[in-house]
Amino acid sequence: IILCKSLMAKGEKEEKILNNGLASLMALEIIESINYAFNKELKGFISDTAFREVSLELADGTIPGIVVLTGLAKADSLAEELIKEIQEANLLCLTSGLIINQIEKIGVKFGLEEKIIPLGSEFTSIIHAINLIVRTPLMFGGVKPGDKEAVIAYIKERVPAFAVILGKLDNKSLAVAIGLTALGIPVIIDQLELKDLPMLTTQLNYEKIIETGCNAKKIELKKLVKPLIPIEYGTIYEGEKIRKPDVFVEFGGGKTPAFEIVKIKSTNEVEDGLIKVDGLEIQDMKEGECYPLGIIVELAGSKLEETLEPVLERRIHKFLNQGKGIMHLGSRDEIWIRISKEAAQKNLKIKHLGEILHFMFRSSFPRLIEKTQVIILTRSSFPRLIEKTQVIILTNPIAVEEKLNEARKIYKERDSKIKELTEESVDCFYGCTLCQSFAPTHVCVITPQRISLCGATSWLDASISYRLDPSGPNFPINKGNCIDPVKGEWSGVNEAVKMKSHNSTTKVYLHSIFGYPHTSCGCFQAIAFYIPEVDGIGIVDRSFRELAVNGMSFPAMAGFCSGGKQVEGFLGIGIEYIKSRKFLKADGGLNRIVWIPKALKEKVKDAIPNELYDKIATENEAKNLEELKFFLKKVNHPALRKL
C-alpha cells in the first residue's frame, strides 16, 4: 500500500498517469489476494509450472502470443467472431470478467487444449494475467524481483502480449488499461470516446481487433495452410481428446495391431502425390469397433538420408493431430488413433489421412522432400511402394501383421544406429537459441549424448531443423578440440556459446553440475541439484508438485537457475539426458543420484542399474534431508562412500 501511494505521488503529467496505472494494478492484486483468503473456489492464478508447460510453444512461435481479454462484447455474435479470430491465430487467450459468460453462451470450450483460459468472472480476475506477464522476466529473463525498470523493459521487448478491453471503460477499467500500457502491454478498446487518449488504441471493427493488437506488439501470424479435407484443420486442434462416447471408430491402442513408419526411398521409386487406400474405408467400418492399421509414408529427395527417418516419422503424430476429430497418440508400433463421430459424419475418409500427410510433409519440408506418396491399405495385398511422398495405410489384419513385422526390424536397425552415435563419432554438435526470445543469453548445446533442455530437440532433430532453415534457431557447432573428455569441454563449444550468448558465457562443461555448468533457460523438463549435506545430486521434474528433498519446489529452483545463467550446483536438463551414458559423467553419473521423484524414477528405470535402483530415494523414503541421510546410510548408497 505504501508503494502504491509512493507511485501515485511521482512524475510529470504523463509519467504520473502511468504511475497511477501501476499503482492501480498493485491495488488490484491486493484486493484479489484478500478475495482468495475468503473464497477457496477462486482458481484464476496461473502457476509457474503451468506456464512452463506452454513456454516452449511461445518460444518456438507455435503460440505466437498472448491476448488478455476482458470486458463485454457489444453482441454475442461479435464475441464469437473475436474468439474465432483468436483461435485461428493460435494465440493463448487469458479471459476475465463478463466476456467469460458470453464465451460460454456461444459454446466455446475453455481449457489449455483450446488455449482459452478463464481466470474468473470478477473484474479483479484480470490481475492474474498481468501477474503472469510480470513474472515472465523473473522466470525466464534472469531479472531480479523489484527491478522495476528491467521488468518493464523485458515485457516491452520480449513478451508477445497485448490486451483487449471491450465495452465502456469506467474509472476502474481505465486505470487498469493505463497500468497495462505502463508495463509495455498495448491495449485495444472498442470505444470511440477515448480515441484521443494516446495510450490506448481504438478499433471498432471486431474483425480487425486481433490484427491491431498483433501489429501493436509486432506479433507475426503465420499464414495458415490447410490440406483439402472435409474437417477443420490447424494447430488449435492439436491435443484434442476424443472421449469414448464420441468415438466412431479407432485403431490400435493395444486392442489391435497398429503402426506407422517413414521410409526414405530413391526418387524413381516414389510417385509424387500418390495416395492409395487398399481395404476398408471409414464409412465401411462398424461404429464403436477397433480395427488394425498400418501407415507407411515414403519420401524421396536428393538431400534426404535414412538417419532422418525417425525425425520425420514423429511428424506423423503432429500432422494427424491437427485435424479436428482425429486423435493420435504414441509412435512406431504403439499408436492409437480415434476418429470422432462428428468427423465421420463430415465424410472423413482413410484417404484424407493420406491427404493430410502428403500435404503437410511437402509444405513443411520443401527443401528436403521432392516427392511424397501415400498408400493406405486395408486389404491383404500390398503394392510396391513408390518414392517422393507416398503413404500406405493398412487396415486389413493380414497386411498389417505382415508389414508390422517388417517395420519392427527397421525400428531395431535404426535404434542400433542411433545408439552408435556419440560425441566423438559425429562431425559437429548443434546449438539452439530458440529460447532467447525469453532468455536472451541462453544457448543450448545439443549432442548425440545430450538432448536439449526442453527435451524436444535431439541431435538428429537439430540436424534436420538446420537443413530446413539455416537462418533458424538451430545451427552447427564446430566441436574444435576436446579440452576435457570427462567434463565435456570442447574449444568449439566455448567459442560458439561465447558468440551466441553475447559474451555472457565463455566456458561450458556439458557433463558437470560444477564449475562451468551448461546454462539453463526456463523450458527445461527437470533440474539436477547438488545436496552438500550428503554430497549427492537430486533430480526434480516439472510435474512434481511437492517440495523436493532440499525443501525447495521446482518453480523455486527454476527461478533460481533459469534465465540463461550458469549457477553452480543447479542444472536444467531434458529427461532423456538422464539415460545418456555421459549423464553428469564428471560428477559420478547415476551413482551420484540420491533422490528423484517416484514417477520420474519409474520413467527412467531402464537406464538405472539394477543394483542402484532401490538405493535412490524418492518422496516416499525421504521428504527432508534428515530422512535422506538415514535412508542412504541404511541402503549403503555409493555416494556416501566419499564421506
XYZ file of C-alpha atoms in Angstrom, residues 64-68 160-165 185-189 200-221:
38
model
C 2.711 -16.564 -31.413
C 1.495 -14.507 -28.473
C -0.826 -13.885 -25.540
C -4.047 -11.881 -25.578
C -5.586 -10.685 -22.310
C 4.456 -11.019 -27.014
C 1.300 -9.908 -25.214
C -1.458 -7.362 -25.698
C -4.810 -6.689 -24.040
C -8.329 -6.239 -25.381
C -10.799 -4.412 -23.117
C 1.380 -4.080 -22.969
C -0.648 -2.446 -25.783
C -4.358 -2.065 -25.019
C -7.038 -2.269 -27.714
C -10.515 -0.895 -26.933
C -4.963 3.304 -25.844
C -5.713 2.082 -29.360
C -9.299 2.216 -30.601
C -10.524 -0.409 -33.066
C -14.272 -0.502 -33.693
C -14.147 -3.296 -36.272
C -14.165 -6.601 -34.350
C -12.684 -8.405 -37.345
C -9.559 -6.265 -37.007
C -9.133 -6.139 -33.214
C -6.733 -9.104 -33.047
C -4.803 -7.933 -36.092
C -4.480 -4.475 -34.494
C -3.190 -5.964 -31.233
C -0.687 -8.187 -33.031
C 0.590 -5.252 -35.072
C 0.970 -3.109 -31.947
C 3.164 -5.758 -30.316
C 4.801 -6.881 -33.593
C 3.450 -10.411 -33.275
C 3.857 -12.230 -36.581
C 0.977 -14.501 -37.506
